mmCIF file of C-alpha atoms in Angstrom:
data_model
loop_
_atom_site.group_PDB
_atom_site.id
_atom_site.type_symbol
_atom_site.label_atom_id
_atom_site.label_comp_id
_atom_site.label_asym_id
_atom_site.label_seq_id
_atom_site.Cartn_x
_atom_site.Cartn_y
_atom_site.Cartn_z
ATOM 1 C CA UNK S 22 3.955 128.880 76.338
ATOM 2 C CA UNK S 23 2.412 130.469 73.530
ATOM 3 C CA UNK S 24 -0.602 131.536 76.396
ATOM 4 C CA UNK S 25 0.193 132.222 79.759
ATOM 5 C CA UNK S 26 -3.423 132.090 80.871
ATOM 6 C CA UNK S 27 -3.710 128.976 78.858
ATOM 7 C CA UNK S 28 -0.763 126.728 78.718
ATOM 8 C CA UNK S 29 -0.135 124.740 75.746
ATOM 9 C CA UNK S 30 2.120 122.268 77.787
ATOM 10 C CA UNK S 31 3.229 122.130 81.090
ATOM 11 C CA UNK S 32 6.975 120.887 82.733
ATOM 12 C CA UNK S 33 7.207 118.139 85.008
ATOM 13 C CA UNK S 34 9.383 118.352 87.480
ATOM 14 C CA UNK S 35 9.376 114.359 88.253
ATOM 15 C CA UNK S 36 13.106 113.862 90.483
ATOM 16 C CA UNK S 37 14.461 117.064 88.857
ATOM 17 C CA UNK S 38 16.126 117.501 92.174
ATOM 18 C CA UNK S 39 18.283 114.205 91.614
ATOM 19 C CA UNK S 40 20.025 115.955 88.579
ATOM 20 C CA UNK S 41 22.067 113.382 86.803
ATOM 21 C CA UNK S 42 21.020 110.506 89.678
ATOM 22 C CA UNK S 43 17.699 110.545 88.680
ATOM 23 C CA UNK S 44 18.482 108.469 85.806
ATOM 24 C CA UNK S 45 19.408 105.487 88.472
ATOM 25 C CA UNK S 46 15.506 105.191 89.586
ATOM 26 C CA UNK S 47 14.523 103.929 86.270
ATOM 27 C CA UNK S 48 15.295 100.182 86.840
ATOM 28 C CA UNK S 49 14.286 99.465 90.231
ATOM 29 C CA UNK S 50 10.740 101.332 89.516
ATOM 30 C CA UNK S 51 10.630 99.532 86.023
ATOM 31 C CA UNK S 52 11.246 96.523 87.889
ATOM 32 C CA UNK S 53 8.537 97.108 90.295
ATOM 33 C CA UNK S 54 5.714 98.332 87.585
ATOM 34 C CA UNK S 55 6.615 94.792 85.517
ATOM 35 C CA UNK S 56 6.244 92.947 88.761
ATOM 36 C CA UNK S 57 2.879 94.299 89.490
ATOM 37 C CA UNK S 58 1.665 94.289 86.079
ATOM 38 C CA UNK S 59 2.632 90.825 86.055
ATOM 39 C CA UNK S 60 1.590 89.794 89.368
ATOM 40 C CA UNK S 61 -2.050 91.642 88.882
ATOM 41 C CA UNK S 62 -2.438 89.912 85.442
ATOM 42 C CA UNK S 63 -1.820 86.451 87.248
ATOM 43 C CA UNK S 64 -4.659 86.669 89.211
ATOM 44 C CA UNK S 65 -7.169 88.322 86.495
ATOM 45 C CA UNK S 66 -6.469 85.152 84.265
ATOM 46 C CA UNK S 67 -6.565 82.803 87.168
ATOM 47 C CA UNK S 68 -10.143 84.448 88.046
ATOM 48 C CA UNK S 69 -10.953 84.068 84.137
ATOM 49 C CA UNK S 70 -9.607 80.299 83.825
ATOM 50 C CA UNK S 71 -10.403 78.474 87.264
ATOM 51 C CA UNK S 72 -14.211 77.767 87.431
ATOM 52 C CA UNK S 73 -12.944 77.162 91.327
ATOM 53 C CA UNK S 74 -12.756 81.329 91.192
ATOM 54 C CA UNK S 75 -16.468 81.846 89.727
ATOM 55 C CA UNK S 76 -17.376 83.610 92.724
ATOM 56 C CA UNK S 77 -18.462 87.071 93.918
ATOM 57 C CA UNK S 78 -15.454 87.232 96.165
ATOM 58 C CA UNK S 79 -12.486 86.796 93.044
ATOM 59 C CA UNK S 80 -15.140 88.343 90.883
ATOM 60 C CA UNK S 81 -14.282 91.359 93.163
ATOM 61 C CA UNK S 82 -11.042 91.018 93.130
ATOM 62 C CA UNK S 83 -10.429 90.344 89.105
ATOM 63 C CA UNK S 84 -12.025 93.721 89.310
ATOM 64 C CA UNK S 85 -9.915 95.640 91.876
ATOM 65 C CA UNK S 86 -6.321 93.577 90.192
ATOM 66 C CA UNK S 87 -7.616 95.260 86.814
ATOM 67 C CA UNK S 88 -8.002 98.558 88.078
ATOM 68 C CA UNK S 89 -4.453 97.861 90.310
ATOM 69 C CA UNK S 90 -2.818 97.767 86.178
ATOM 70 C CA UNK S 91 -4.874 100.994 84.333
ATOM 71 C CA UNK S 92 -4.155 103.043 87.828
ATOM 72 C CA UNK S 93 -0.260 102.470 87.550
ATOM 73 C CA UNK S 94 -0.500 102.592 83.831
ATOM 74 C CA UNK S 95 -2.230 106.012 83.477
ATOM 75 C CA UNK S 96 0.859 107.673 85.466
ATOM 76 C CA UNK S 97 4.099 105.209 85.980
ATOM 77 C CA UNK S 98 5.334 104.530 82.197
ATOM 78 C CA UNK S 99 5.749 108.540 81.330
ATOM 79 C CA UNK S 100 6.863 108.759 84.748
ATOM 80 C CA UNK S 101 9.933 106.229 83.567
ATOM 81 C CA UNK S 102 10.129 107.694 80.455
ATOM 82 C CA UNK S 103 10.551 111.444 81.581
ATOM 83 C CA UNK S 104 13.506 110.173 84.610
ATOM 84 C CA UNK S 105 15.331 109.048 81.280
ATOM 85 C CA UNK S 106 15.154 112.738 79.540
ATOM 86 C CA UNK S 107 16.136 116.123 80.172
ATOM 87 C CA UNK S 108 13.018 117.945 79.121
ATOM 88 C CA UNK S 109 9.838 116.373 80.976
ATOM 89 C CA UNK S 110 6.800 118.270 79.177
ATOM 90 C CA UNK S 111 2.830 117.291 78.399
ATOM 91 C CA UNK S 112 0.715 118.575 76.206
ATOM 92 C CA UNK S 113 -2.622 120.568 78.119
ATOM 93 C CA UNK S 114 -4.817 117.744 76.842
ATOM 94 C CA UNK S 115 -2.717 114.887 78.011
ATOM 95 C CA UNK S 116 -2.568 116.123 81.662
ATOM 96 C CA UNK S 117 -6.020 116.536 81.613
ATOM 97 C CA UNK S 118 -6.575 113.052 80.575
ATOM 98 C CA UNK S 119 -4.564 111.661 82.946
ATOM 99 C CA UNK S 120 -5.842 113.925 85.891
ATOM 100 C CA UNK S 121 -9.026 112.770 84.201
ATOM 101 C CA UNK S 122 -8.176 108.419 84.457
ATOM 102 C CA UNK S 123 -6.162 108.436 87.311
ATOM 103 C CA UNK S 124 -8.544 109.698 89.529
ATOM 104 C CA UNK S 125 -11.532 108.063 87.939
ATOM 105 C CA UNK S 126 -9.674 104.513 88.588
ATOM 106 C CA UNK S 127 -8.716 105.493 92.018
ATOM 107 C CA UNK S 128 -12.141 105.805 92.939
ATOM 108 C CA UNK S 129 -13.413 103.398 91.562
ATOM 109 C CA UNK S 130 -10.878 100.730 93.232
ATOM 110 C CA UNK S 131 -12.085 102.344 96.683
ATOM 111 C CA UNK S 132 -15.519 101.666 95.278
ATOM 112 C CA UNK S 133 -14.861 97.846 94.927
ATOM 113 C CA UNK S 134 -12.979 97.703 97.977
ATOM 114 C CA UNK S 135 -16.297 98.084 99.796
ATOM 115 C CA UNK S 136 -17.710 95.695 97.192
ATOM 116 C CA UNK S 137 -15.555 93.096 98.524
ATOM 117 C CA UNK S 138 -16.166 93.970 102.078
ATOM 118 C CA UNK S 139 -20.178 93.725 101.373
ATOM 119 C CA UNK S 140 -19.134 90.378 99.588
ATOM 120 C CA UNK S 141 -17.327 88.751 103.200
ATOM 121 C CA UNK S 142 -20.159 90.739 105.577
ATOM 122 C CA UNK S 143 -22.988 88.659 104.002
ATOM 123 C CA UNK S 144 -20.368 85.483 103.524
ATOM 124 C CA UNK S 145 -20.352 85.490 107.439
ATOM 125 C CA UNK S 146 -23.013 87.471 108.893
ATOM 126 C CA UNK S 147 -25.652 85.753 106.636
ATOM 127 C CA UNK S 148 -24.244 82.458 105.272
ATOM 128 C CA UNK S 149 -27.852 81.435 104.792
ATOM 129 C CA UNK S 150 -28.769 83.961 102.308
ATOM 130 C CA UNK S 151 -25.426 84.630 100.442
ATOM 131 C CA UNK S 152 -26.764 83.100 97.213
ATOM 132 C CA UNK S 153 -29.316 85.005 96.791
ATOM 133 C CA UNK S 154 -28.005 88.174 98.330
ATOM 134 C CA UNK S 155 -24.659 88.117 96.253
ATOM 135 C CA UNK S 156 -26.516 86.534 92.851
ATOM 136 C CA UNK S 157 -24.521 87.649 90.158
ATOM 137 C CA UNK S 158 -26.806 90.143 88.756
ATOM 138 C CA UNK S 159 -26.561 91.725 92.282
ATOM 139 C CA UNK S 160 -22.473 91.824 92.117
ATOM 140 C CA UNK S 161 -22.744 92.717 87.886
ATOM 141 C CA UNK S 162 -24.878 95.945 89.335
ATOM 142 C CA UNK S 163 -22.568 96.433 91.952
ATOM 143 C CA UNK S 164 -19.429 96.176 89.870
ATOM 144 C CA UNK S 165 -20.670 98.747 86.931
ATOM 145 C CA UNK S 166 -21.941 101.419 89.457
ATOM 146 C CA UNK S 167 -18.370 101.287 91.237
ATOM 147 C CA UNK S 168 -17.234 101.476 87.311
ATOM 148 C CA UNK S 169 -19.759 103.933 86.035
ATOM 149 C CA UNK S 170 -20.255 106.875 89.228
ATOM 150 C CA UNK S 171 -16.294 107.952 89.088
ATOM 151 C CA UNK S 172 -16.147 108.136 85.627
ATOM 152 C CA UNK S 173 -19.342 110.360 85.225
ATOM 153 C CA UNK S 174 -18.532 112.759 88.514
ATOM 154 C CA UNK S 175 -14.948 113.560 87.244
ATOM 155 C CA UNK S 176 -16.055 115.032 84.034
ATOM 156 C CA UNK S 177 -17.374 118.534 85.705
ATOM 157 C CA UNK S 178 -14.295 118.170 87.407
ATOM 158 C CA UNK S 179 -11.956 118.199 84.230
ATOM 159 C CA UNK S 180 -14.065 120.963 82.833
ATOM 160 C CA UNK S 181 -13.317 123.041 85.327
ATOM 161 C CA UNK S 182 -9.786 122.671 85.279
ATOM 162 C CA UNK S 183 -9.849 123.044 81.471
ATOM 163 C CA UNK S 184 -11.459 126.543 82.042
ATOM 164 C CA UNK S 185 -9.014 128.044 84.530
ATOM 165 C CA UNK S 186 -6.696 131.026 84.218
ATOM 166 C CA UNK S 187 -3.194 129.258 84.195
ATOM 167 C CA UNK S 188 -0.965 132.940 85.094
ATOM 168 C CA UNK S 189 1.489 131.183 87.077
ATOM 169 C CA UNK S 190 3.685 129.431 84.769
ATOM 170 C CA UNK S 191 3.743 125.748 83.591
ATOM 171 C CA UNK S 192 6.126 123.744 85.639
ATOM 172 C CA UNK S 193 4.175 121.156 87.907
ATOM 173 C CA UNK S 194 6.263 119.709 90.909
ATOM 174 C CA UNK S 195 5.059 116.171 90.863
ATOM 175 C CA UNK S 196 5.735 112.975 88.168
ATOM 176 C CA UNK S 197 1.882 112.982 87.130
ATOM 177 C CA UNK S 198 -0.746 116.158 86.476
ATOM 178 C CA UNK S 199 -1.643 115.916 90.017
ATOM 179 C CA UNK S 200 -4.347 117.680 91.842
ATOM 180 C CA UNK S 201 -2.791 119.879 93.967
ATOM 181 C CA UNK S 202 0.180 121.383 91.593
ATOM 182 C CA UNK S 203 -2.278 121.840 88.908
ATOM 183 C CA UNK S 204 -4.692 124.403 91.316
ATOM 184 C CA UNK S 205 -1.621 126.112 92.746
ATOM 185 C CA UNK S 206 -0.459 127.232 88.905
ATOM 186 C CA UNK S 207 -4.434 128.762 88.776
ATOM 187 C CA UNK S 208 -4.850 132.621 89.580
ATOM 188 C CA UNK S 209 -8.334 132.246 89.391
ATOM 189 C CA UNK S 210 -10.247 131.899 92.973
ATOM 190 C CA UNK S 211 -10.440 127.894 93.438
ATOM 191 C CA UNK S 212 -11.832 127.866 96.698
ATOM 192 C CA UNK S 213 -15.159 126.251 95.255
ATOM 193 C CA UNK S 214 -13.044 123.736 92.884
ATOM 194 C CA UNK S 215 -11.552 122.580 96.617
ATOM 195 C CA UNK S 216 -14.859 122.470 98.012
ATOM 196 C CA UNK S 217 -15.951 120.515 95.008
ATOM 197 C CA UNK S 218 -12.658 118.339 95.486
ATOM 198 C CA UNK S 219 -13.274 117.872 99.295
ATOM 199 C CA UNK S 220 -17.524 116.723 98.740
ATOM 200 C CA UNK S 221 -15.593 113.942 95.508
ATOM 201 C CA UNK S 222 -13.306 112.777 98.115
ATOM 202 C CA UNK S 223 -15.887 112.372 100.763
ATOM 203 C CA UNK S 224 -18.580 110.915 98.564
ATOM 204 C CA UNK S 225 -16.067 107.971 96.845
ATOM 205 C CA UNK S 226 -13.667 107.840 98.956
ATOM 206 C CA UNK S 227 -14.826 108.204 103.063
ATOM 207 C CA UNK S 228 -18.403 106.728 102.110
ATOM 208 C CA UNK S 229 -16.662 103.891 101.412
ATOM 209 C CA UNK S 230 -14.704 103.941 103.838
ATOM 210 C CA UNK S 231 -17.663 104.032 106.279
ATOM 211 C CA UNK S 232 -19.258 100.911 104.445
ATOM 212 C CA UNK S 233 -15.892 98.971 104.938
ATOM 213 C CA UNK S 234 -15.613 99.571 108.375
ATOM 214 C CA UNK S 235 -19.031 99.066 109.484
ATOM 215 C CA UNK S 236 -18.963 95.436 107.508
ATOM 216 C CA UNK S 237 -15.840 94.465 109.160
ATOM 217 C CA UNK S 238 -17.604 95.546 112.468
ATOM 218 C CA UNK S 239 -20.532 93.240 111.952
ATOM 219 C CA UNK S 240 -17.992 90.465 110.941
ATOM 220 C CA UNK S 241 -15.787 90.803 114.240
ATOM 221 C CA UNK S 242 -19.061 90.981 116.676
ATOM 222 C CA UNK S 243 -20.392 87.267 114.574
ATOM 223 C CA UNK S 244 -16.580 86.095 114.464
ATOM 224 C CA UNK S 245 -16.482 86.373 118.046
ATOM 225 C CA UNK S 246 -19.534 84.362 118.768
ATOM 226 C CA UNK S 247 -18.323 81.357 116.860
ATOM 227 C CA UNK S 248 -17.868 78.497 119.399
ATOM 228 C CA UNK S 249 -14.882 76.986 117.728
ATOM 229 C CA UNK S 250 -10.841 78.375 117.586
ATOM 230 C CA UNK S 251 -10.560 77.058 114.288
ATOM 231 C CA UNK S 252 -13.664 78.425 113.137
ATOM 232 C CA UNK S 253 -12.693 81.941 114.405
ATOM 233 C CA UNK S 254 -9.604 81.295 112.606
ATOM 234 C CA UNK S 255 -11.029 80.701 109.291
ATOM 235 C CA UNK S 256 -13.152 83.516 109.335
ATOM 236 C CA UNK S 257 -10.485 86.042 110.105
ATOM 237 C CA UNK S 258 -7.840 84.872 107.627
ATOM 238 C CA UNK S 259 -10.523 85.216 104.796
ATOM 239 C CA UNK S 260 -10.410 88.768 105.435
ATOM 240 C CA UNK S 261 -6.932 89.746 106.589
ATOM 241 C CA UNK S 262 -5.563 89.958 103.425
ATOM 242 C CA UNK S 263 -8.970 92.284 102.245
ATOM 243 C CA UNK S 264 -7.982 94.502 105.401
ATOM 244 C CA UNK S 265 -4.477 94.688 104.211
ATOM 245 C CA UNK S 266 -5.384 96.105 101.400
ATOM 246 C CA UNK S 267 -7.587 98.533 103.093
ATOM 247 C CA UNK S 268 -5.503 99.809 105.780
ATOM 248 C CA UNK S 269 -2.575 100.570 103.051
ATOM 249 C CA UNK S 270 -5.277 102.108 100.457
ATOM 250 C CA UNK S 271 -6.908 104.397 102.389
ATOM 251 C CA UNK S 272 -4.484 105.692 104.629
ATOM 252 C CA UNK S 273 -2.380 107.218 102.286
ATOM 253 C CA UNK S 274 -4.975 108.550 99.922
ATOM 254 C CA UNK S 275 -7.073 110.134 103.010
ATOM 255 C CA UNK S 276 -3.087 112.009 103.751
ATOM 256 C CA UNK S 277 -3.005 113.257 100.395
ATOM 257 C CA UNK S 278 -6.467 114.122 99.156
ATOM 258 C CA UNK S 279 -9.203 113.970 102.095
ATOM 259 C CA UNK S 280 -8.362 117.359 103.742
ATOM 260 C CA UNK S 281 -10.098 120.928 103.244
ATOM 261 C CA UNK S 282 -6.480 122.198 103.658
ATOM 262 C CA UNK S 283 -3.745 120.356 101.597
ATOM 263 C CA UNK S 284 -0.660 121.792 103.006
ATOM 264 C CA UNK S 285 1.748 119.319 103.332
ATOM 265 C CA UNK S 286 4.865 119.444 101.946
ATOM 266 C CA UNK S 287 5.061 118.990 97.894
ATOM 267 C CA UNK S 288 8.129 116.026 98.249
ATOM 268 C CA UNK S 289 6.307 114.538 100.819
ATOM 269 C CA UNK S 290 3.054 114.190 98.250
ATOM 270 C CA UNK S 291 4.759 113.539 95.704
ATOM 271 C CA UNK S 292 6.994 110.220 98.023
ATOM 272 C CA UNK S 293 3.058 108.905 99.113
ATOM 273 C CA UNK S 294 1.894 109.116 95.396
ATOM 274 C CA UNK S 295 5.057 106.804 94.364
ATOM 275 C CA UNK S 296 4.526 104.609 97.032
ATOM 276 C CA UNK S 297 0.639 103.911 96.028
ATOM 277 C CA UNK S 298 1.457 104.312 92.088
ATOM 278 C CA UNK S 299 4.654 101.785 92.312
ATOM 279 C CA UNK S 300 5.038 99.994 95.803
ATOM 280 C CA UNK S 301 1.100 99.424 96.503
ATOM 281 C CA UNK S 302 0.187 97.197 93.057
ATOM 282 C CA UNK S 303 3.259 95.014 93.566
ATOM 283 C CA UNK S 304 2.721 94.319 97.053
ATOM 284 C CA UNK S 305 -0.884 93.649 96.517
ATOM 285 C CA UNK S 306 -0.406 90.479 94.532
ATOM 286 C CA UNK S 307 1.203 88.802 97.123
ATOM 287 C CA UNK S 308 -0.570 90.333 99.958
ATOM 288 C CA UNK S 309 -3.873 89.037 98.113
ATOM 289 C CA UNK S 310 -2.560 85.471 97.345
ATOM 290 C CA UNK S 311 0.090 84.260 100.083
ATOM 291 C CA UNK S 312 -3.126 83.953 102.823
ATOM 292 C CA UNK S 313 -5.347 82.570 100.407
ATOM 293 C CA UNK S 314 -5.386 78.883 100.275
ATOM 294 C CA UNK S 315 -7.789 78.452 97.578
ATOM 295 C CA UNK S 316 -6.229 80.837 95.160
ATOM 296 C CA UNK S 317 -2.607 78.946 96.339
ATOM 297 C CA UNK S 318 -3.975 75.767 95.502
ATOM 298 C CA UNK S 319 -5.181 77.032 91.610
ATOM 299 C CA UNK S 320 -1.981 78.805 91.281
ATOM 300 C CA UNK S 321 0.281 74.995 91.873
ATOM 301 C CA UNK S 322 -2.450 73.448 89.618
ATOM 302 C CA UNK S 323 -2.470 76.028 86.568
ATOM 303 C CA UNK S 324 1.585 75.423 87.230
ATOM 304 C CA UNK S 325 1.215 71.542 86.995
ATOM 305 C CA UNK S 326 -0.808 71.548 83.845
ATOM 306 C CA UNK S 327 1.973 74.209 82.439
ATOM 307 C CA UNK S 328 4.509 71.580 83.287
ATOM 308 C CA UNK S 329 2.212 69.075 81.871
ATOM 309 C CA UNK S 330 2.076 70.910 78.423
ATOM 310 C CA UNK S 331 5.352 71.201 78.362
ATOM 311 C CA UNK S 332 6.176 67.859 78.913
ATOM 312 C CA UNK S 333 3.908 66.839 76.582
ATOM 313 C CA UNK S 334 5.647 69.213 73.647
ATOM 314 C CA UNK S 335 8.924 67.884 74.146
#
C-alpha cells in the first residue's frame, strides 16, 4: 500500500483457507452462475416475447429476474476469477463500485418484491378494481422508484466509506468488498456509519418487508372466505412461488445485514453471502416457473415454434 490510511488496493481473502483446493470450487459455482444467468434470461425474454405475459404480475417479475443477473454479476465472476489465482487484489475504486451496485441491486430487488406482493393483494382482495389500480403507469411509477430510491441513498453511503481512515491493513475476509470487512479495516469511529447502515437496512429492506407481509395477510383472511376448494387452491398457488422467494430473500439478508450488532462469525457471512450470490438466482428460476401454469404453458409453446423453425430450416 503506498497509504496506509488510504489503501490503493485491498486483498481478498475469497477461500484462501482452501489453499490449493480452492481451485476445485470454480466449476460447480461457474456452473451454477451460467445456470442462473441462463435460467433468469429465459424468463426476461419470455416476459418480452409472449403478449400472454403483458401483465403487471411478469412485468414484476422481468424486473426482479433482471436484477437476479446484475446482483450475481456485480460480485460472482471476480469471485471465479480470483479462486483461479494466487494473488486476489482490487483496486480502492473497484470495491467501492461494487459495494456501491451490489447493494443498490439488493435493495432494489427487496423493493420489487413488495411490488409483486401489492400486484397479487389487489389481484385478490380487489379483483374489481385491478385495472385501474395496477394501470401500467401505476406499475411504470412503481417499478422506477424501487429502481431510482437505492441507487440515490447509497451514494452518501459510498462517500463515506471513500473518506475513512483505512490504518488497519488491506486484506478483506470475504469474496466481494463487503460491508462488514470493509468497516472493521476503518480506525476511524464508525458507530454513526452503522447507525446510518442499520436506518438503510430498515428503510429498504424491513419496510418492505412489512408491506409484504401485511399483503399476504389481507390475501389469506379473503382466501379463506372463498366458498370453493378449488378456488382456495388457485389463489394460494399464485402466490406460493412469490412467498418462496420471500421467505429465502429475506431471511438471510435480515442474518447478515439487519442487526445494530453484526457479530457473527466472518465464515459464516461470508457461507450466507454465497448462498444468496450463487444458490438463490439459480433456484429462483425454477422456483418461479415449475408452479406457474401460465408461464409453463409459454415456455412448451416458445419450444414448439423453436422446433418449428427448425424444422422448417432443414
Amino acid at each position: 500500500m503506498a497509504n496506509l490510511s488510504h489503501p490503493s488496493e485491498f486483498v481478498l481473502l475469497s477461500f484462501s483457507c482452501f489453499g490449493d483446493l480452492q481451485v476445485l470450487l470454480y466449476g460447480p459455482f461457474l456452473v451454477l452462475y451460467l445456470l442462473a444467468f441462463m435460467g433468469n434470461t429465459i424468463i426476461i425474454v419470455s416476459v418480452i416475447a409472449d403478449t400472454h405475459l403483458w401483465t403487471p404480475m411478469y412485468f414484476f417479475l422481468g424486473n426482479f429476474s433482471l436484477l437476479e443477473i446484475l446482483v450475481t454479476t456485480t460480485a460472482v465472476p471476480r469471485m471465479l476469477s480470483d479462486l483461479l489465482v494466487p494473488h486476489k487484489v482490487i483496486s480502492f475504486r473497484n470495491c467501492l463500485v461494487q459495494f456501491y451496485f451490489y447493494f443498490s441491486l439488493g435493495s432494489t430487488s427487496f423493493l420489487i418484491l413488495s411490488d409483486m406482493a401489492l400486484d397479487r393483494f389487489v389481484a385478490i382482495c380487489h379483483p374489481l378494481r385491478y385495472g385501474t389500480l395496477m394501470s401500467w403507469p401505476v406499475c411504470v411509477r412503481l417499478a422506477g422508484a424501487a429502481w431510482a430510491a437505492p441507487f440515490l441513498a447509497m451514494v452518501p453511503t459510498v462517500f463515506s466509506r471513500a473518506h475513512l481512515n483505512y490504518c488497519h491493513g488491506n486484506v478483506i475476509n470475504h469474496f466481494f468488498c463487503d460491508n462488514a470487512p470493509l468497516l472493521q479495516l476503518s480506525c476511524s469511529d464508525t458507530s454513526l456509519l452503522e447507525f446510518w447502515d442499520f436506518v438503510m437496512a430498515l428503510a429498504f429492506v424491513l419496510s418492505s418487508f412489512l408491506v409484504t407481509l401485511l399483503s399476504y395477510g389481507y390475501i389469506v383472511s379473503t382466501v379463506l372466505r372463498v366458498p370453493s376448494a378449488s378456488g382456495r387452491q388457485k389463489a394460494f398457488s399464485t402466490c406460493g412461488s412469490h412467498l418462496t422467494l420471500v421467505f429465502i430473500g429475506y431471511s438471510s439478508t435480515i442474518f447478515l445485514y439487519v442487526r445494530p450488532d453484526k457479530a457473527h462469525s466472518v465464515e459464516v457471512n461470508k457461507t450466507v453471502a454465497l448462498v444468496t450470490s450463487v444458490l438463490t438466482p439459480f433456484l429462483n428460476p425454477f422456483i418461479l416457473t415449475l408452479r406457474n401454469e401460465t408461464f409453463k404453458a409459454v415456455l412448451c409453446r416458445q419450444m414448439q415454434r423453436l422446433k418449428g423453425l427448425h424444422t422448417a430450416l432443414q
